[in-house]
CSV table of N, CA and C in Angstrom, one decimal:
chain,number,residue,atom,x,y,z
A,1395,MET,N,6.5,7.2,-19.0
A,1395,MET,CA,7.1,7.6,-17.6
A,1395,MET,C,8.7,8.0,-18.1
A,1396,ASN,N,9.0,7.1,-19.0
A,1396,ASN,CA,10.6,7.7,-19.0
A,1396,ASN,C,11.1,9.1,-19.4
A,1397,GLU,N,10.1,9.7,-19.8
A,1397,GLU,CA,10.2,11.6,-20.2
A,1397,GLU,C,10.0,12.1,-18.7
A,1398,GLN,N,8.8,11.4,-18.1
A,1398,GLN,CA,8.7,12.2,-16.6
A,1398,GLN,C,10.1,11.9,-15.7
A,1399,VAL,N,10.7,10.8,-15.8
A,1399,VAL,CA,11.8,10.4,-15.1
A,1399,VAL,C,13.0,11.4,-15.6
A,1400,ALA,N,13.2,11.6,-16.8
A,1400,ALA,CA,14.3,12.6,-17.5
A,1400,ALA,C,13.8,13.8,-16.8
A,1401,ASN,N,12.5,14.2,-16.7
A,1401,ASN,CA,12.6,15.9,-16.3
A,1401,ASN,C,12.8,15.7,-15.3
A,1402,PHE,N,12.7,14.9,-14.2
A,1402,PHE,CA,12.8,15.0,-12.9
A,1402,PHE,C,14.4,14.9,-12.5
A,1403,GLY,N,15.1,14.3,-13.4
A,1403,GLY,CA,16.6,14.6,-13.3
A,1403,GLY,C,17.1,15.8,-13.9
A,1404,ASN,N,16.4,16.6,-14.8
A,1404,ASN,CA,17.1,17.8,-15.3
A,1404,ASN,C,16.5,18.7,-14.1
A,1405,THR,N,15.4,18.9,-13.5
A,1405,THR,CA,14.8,19.6,-12.3
A,1405,THR,C,15.8,19.4,-11.3
A,1406,VAL,N,16.3,18.5,-11.0
A,1406,VAL,CA,17.5,18.2,-9.7
A,1406,VAL,C,18.8,18.7,-10.1
A,1407,GLN,N,18.9,18.5,-11.5
A,1407,GLN,CA,20.1,19.5,-12.0
A,1407,GLN,C,20.0,20.9,-11.8
A,1408,GLN,N,18.9,21.6,-12.2
A,1408,GLN,CA,18.5,22.8,-12.3
A,1408,GLN,C,18.5,23.2,-10.6
A,1409,LEU,N,18.1,22.8,-9.6
A,1409,LEU,CA,18.2,22.9,-8.4
A,1409,LEU,C,19.9,22.8,-7.8
A,1410,ARG,N,20.5,21.6,-8.3
A,1410,ARG,CA,21.8,21.9,-7.9
A,1410,ARG,C,22.4,23.4,-8.3
A,1411,ARG,N,22.2,23.8,-9.1
A,1411,ARG,CA,22.6,25.1,-9.5
A,1411,ARG,C,21.9,26.2,-9.0
A,1412,PHE,N,20.9,26.2,-8.5
A,1412,PHE,CA,20.0,27.0,-7.6
A,1412,PHE,C,20.9,27.0,-6.3
A,1413,PHE,N,21.4,25.9,-5.8
A,1413,PHE,CA,21.6,25.5,-4.5
A,1413,PHE,C,23.3,26.1,-4.3
A,1414,ARG,N,23.9,26.2,-5.4
A,1414,ARG,CA,25.1,26.5,-6.1
A,1414,ARG,C,26.2,25.4,-5.3
A,1415,GLY,N,25.4,24.0,-5.7
A,1415,GLY,CA,26.8,22.7,-5.3
A,1415,GLY,C,26.5,22.5,-3.9
A,1416,ASP,N,25.9,23.1,-3.0
A,1416,ASP,CA,25.6,23.0,-1.7
A,1416,ASP,C,24.5,21.7,-1.4
A,1417,ASN,N,25.1,20.5,-1.4
A,1417,ASN,CA,24.5,19.1,-1.7
A,1417,ASN,C,23.6,19.0,-0.6
A,1418,ASP,N,24.2,19.5,0.7
A,1418,ASP,CA,23.9,19.2,1.9
A,1418,ASP,C,22.2,19.8,2.0
A,1419,SER,N,22.2,21.3,1.8
A,1419,SER,CA,21.1,22.0,1.6
A,1419,SER,C,20.0,21.7,0.4
A,1420,LEU,N,20.7,20.9,-0.8
A,1420,LEU,CA,19.7,20.6,-1.8
A,1420,LEU,C,19.2,19.4,-1.1
A,1421,ASN,N,19.7,18.3,-0.5
A,1421,ASN,CA,19.4,17.1,0.1
A,1421,ASN,C,18.5,17.6,1.1
A,1422,SER,N,18.5,18.5,2.0
A,1422,SER,CA,17.3,18.9,2.9
A,1422,SER,C,16.3,19.3,2.4
A,1423,TYR,N,16.3,20.1,1.3
A,1423,TYR,CA,15.1,20.6,0.5
A,1423,TYR,C,14.5,19.3,0.0
A,1424,LEU,N,15.1,18.4,-0.9
A,1424,LEU,CA,14.4,17.2,-1.5
A,1424,LEU,C,13.7,16.5,-0.2
A,1425,SER,N,14.5,16.4,0.6
A,1425,SER,CA,13.9,15.4,1.9
A,1425,SER,C,12.5,16.1,2.3
A,1426,LYS,N,12.0,17.2,2.1
A,1426,LYS,CA,10.8,17.6,2.6
A,1426,LYS,C,9.7,17.3,1.3
A,1427,CYS,N,10.0,17.0,0.0
A,1427,CYS,CA,9.2,16.6,-0.9
A,1427,CYS,C,8.7,15.3,-0.8
A,1428,LEU,N,7.4,15.9,-1.4
A,1428,LEU,CA,6.4,14.4,-1.4
A,1428,LEU,C,6.8,14.0,-3.0
A,1429,PHE,N,6.9,12.8,-3.2
A,1429,PHE,CA,7.3,12.1,-4.5
A,1429,PHE,C,6.1,11.0,-4.5
A,1430,PHE,N,5.6,10.9,-5.6
A,1430,PHE,CA,4.6,10.0,-6.2
A,1430,PHE,C,4.8,9.4,-7.4
A,1431,SER,N,4.6,8.0,-7.4
A,1431,SER,CA,4.7,7.2,-8.6
A,1431,SER,C,3.8,6.2,-9.1
A,1432,GLY,N,2.8,6.2,-10.0
A,1432,GLY,CA,1.9,5.3,-10.2
A,1432,GLY,C,2.1,4.7,-11.7
A,1433,MET,N,1.9,3.6,-11.7
A,1433,MET,CA,1.9,3.1,-13.1
A,1433,MET,C,0.7,2.1,-13.8
A,1434,GLY,N,0.4,1.6,-14.6
A,1434,GLY,CA,-0.3,0.4,-14.8
A,1434,GLY,C,-1.5,0.6,-15.7
A,1435,SER,N,-2.6,1.5,-14.9
A,1435,SER,CA,-3.8,1.5,-15.6
A,1435,SER,C,-3.7,2.0,-17.1
A,1436,ASN,N,-3.2,3.1,-17.5
A,1436,ASN,CA,-3.4,3.5,-18.8
A,1436,ASN,C,-2.4,2.4,-19.6
A,1437,ASP,N,-1.3,1.9,-19.1
A,1437,ASP,CA,-0.6,0.8,-19.9
A,1437,ASP,C,-1.5,-0.2,-20.1
A,1438,TYR,N,-2.0,-0.7,-19.3
A,1438,TYR,CA,-3.1,-1.8,-19.6
A,1438,TYR,C,-4.3,-1.6,-20.5
A,1439,LEU,N,-4.8,-0.5,-20.2
A,1439,LEU,CA,-6.1,0.0,-20.7
A,1439,LEU,C,-5.9,0.4,-22.4
A,1440,ASN,N,-4.8,1.3,-22.4
A,1440,ASN,CA,-4.7,1.8,-23.6
A,1440,ASN,C,-3.8,1.1,-24.5
A,1441,ASN,N,-2.8,0.3,-24.0
A,1441,ASN,CA,-2.2,-0.3,-24.7
A,1441,ASN,C,-2.1,-1.9,-25.1
A,1442,TYR,N,-2.8,-2.4,-23.8
A,1442,TYR,CA,-3.2,-3.9,-23.8
A,1442,TYR,C,-4.3,-4.4,-24.7
A,1443,PHE,N,-5.3,-3.6,-24.1
A,1443,PHE,CA,-6.7,-4.0,-24.4
A,1443,PHE,C,-7.3,-3.4,-25.2
A,1444,MET,N,-6.8,-2.4,-26.1
A,1444,MET,CA,-7.2,-1.8,-27.5
A,1444,MET,C,-6.6,-2.2,-28.6
A,1445,PRO,N,-6.6,-3.5,-28.7
A,1445,PRO,CA,-5.9,-4.1,-30.4
A,1445,PRO,C,-6.1,-3.3,-31.5
A,1446,ASP,N,-7.3,-2.5,-31.6
A,1446,ASP,CA,-7.7,-1.9,-32.7
A,1446,ASP,C,-6.4,-1.0,-33.0
A,1447,PHE,N,-6.0,-0.3,-31.9
A,1447,PHE,CA,-4.8,0.9,-31.7
A,1447,PHE,C,-3.4,0.5,-31.8
A,1448,TYR,N,-3.3,-0.7,-30.8
A,1448,TYR,CA,-1.8,-1.2,-30.2
A,1448,TYR,C,-2.0,-2.8,-30.8
A,1449,SER,N,-0.6,-3.0,-30.8
A,1449,SER,CA,-0.5,-4.4,-31.1
A,1449,SER,C,0.2,-5.1,-29.8
A,1450,THR,N,0.0,-4.5,-28.8
A,1450,THR,CA,0.8,-4.9,-27.7
A,1450,THR,C,0.1,-6.6,-27.4
A,1451,SER,N,-1.1,-6.5,-27.4
A,1451,SER,CA,-1.7,-7.7,-27.1
A,1451,SER,C,-1.3,-8.8,-27.8
A,1452,SER,N,-1.1,-8.7,-29.1
A,1452,SER,CA,-0.5,-9.8,-30.1
A,1452,SER,C,1.0,-9.8,-29.9
A,1453,ASP,N,1.7,-9.1,-29.2
A,1453,ASP,CA,3.2,-9.1,-29.1
A,1453,ASP,C,3.4,-9.9,-27.8
A,1454,PHE,N,2.5,-9.6,-26.7
A,1454,PHE,CA,2.6,-10.4,-25.2
A,1454,PHE,C,1.5,-11.0,-24.7
A,1455,THR,N,1.7,-12.0,-24.2
A,1455,THR,CA,0.5,-12.7,-23.2
A,1455,THR,C,0.4,-11.6,-22.1
A,1456,VAL,N,-0.8,-11.7,-21.0
A,1456,VAL,CA,-1.0,-10.6,-20.3
A,1456,VAL,C,0.2,-10.7,-19.1
A,1457,LYS,N,0.6,-12.1,-18.7
A,1457,LYS,CA,1.8,-12.2,-17.8
A,1457,LYS,C,3.0,-11.6,-18.4
A,1458,ALA,N,3.1,-11.8,-19.6
A,1458,ALA,CA,4.6,-11.4,-20.3
A,1458,ALA,C,4.5,-9.5,-20.1
A,1459,PHE,N,3.3,-9.0,-20.7
A,1459,PHE,CA,3.2,-7.9,-20.3
A,1459,PHE,C,3.4,-7.5,-19.3
A,1460,GLY,N,2.7,-7.9,-18.4
A,1460,GLY,CA,2.8,-7.1,-16.6
A,1460,GLY,C,4.3,-7.5,-16.4
A,1461,SER,N,5.0,-8.7,-16.6
A,1461,SER,CA,6.4,-8.5,-16.7
A,1461,SER,C,7.2,-7.4,-16.9
A,1462,ALA,N,7.0,-7.1,-18.3
A,1462,ALA,CA,7.9,-5.9,-19.1
A,1462,ALA,C,7.4,-4.5,-18.4
A,1463,LEU,N,6.2,-4.5,-17.9
A,1463,LEU,CA,6.2,-3.2,-17.2
A,1463,LEU,C,6.8,-3.3,-15.8
A,1464,LEU,N,6.8,-4.2,-15.2
A,1464,LEU,CA,7.2,-4.3,-13.9
A,1464,LEU,C,9.1,-3.9,-14.0
A,1465,GLN,N,9.3,-4.6,-15.3
A,1465,GLN,CA,10.8,-4.1,-15.4
A,1465,GLN,C,11.3,-3.0,-15.8
A,1466,ASP,N,10.1,-2.4,-16.8
A,1466,ASP,CA,10.4,-0.8,-16.9
A,1466,ASP,C,10.3,0.2,-15.4
A,1467,TYR,N,9.2,-0.4,-15.1
A,1467,TYR,CA,9.1,0.6,-13.7
A,1467,TYR,C,10.3,0.5,-12.8
A,1468,SER,N,10.6,-0.8,-12.5
A,1468,SER,CA,11.8,-1.1,-11.6
A,1468,SER,C,13.2,-0.2,-12.0
A,1469,ARG,N,13.3,-0.2,-13.5
A,1469,ARG,CA,14.5,0.6,-13.8
A,1469,ARG,C,14.0,2.0,-14.0
A,1470,GLN,N,12.8,2.5,-14.2
A,1470,GLN,CA,12.6,3.8,-13.7
A,1470,GLN,C,12.8,4.4,-12.3
A,1471,LEU,N,12.6,3.7,-11.5
A,1471,LEU,CA,12.4,4.0,-10.0
A,1471,LEU,C,14.2,4.0,-9.7
A,1472,SER,N,14.7,3.1,-10.2
A,1472,SER,CA,16.3,2.9,-10.0
A,1472,SER,C,16.7,4.3,-10.6
A,1473,VAL,N,16.4,4.9,-11.7
A,1473,VAL,CA,17.0,6.5,-12.2
A,1473,VAL,C,16.5,7.3,-11.2
A,1474,CYS,N,15.2,7.5,-10.7
A,1474,CYS,CA,14.8,8.3,-9.8
A,1474,CYS,C,15.9,8.2,-8.6
A,1475,TYR,N,16.1,6.9,-8.0
A,1475,TYR,CA,16.8,7.1,-6.8
A,1475,TYR,C,18.4,7.5,-7.1
A,1476,ALA,N,18.8,7.4,-8.5
A,1476,ALA,CA,20.2,7.8,-8.4
A,1476,ALA,C,20.3,9.3,-8.7
A,1477,HIS,N,19.1,9.6,-9.1
A,1477,HIS,CA,18.9,11.3,-9.3
A,1477,HIS,C,19.0,12.1,-7.5
A,1478,LEU,N,18.3,11.3,-6.9
A,1478,LEU,CA,18.0,11.7,-5.2
A,1478,LEU,C,19.4,11.4,-4.6
A,1479,ILE,N,19.7,10.2,-4.8
A,1479,ILE,CA,20.9,10.0,-3.8
A,1479,ILE,C,22.1,9.9,-4.4
A,1480,LEU,N,22.5,9.1,-5.1
A,1480,LEU,CA,23.6,8.7,-6.0
A,1480,LEU,C,24.5,10.0,-6.8
A,1481,ASN,N,23.4,10.8,-7.4
A,1481,ASN,CA,23.9,11.9,-7.9
A,1481,ASN,C,24.8,12.9,-7.2
A,1482,TYR,N,24.4,12.8,-5.7
A,1482,TYR,CA,25.3,14.0,-5.0
A,1482,TYR,C,27.0,13.6,-4.9
A,1483,SER,N,27.0,12.3,-5.0
A,1483,SER,CA,28.4,12.1,-4.9
A,1483,SER,C,29.1,11.6,-6.2
A,1484,THR,N,28.1,11.4,-7.2
A,1484,THR,CA,28.5,11.6,-8.8
A,1484,THR,C,29.1,12.8,-9.1
A,1485,TYR,N,28.4,14.2,-8.9
A,1485,TYR,CA,28.5,15.2,-9.4
A,1485,TYR,C,29.1,16.3,-8.6
A,1486,SER,N,29.5,16.0,-7.1
A,1486,SER,CA,30.2,16.9,-6.7
A,1486,SER,C,31.4,17.2,-6.7
């Protein structure tokens, strides 16, 4: 998901150029967009419960792995928020 978050940030920057720095118009445009973020199933199924391919289950308990996923997800959502909200005042 880190790559998807980075791609989203790049898209917002490209839109900023398209809107020629008019942050109000960009904000209005983005406010009409629907955003979805989902995680978990592939992380557990592919990384944790497939010990022949991944060492995750030997590195973490189920609870610790869930905690690590939540920390990553929280950070990723914060970055998305920064691209949407904080970027306007940071780069204008």
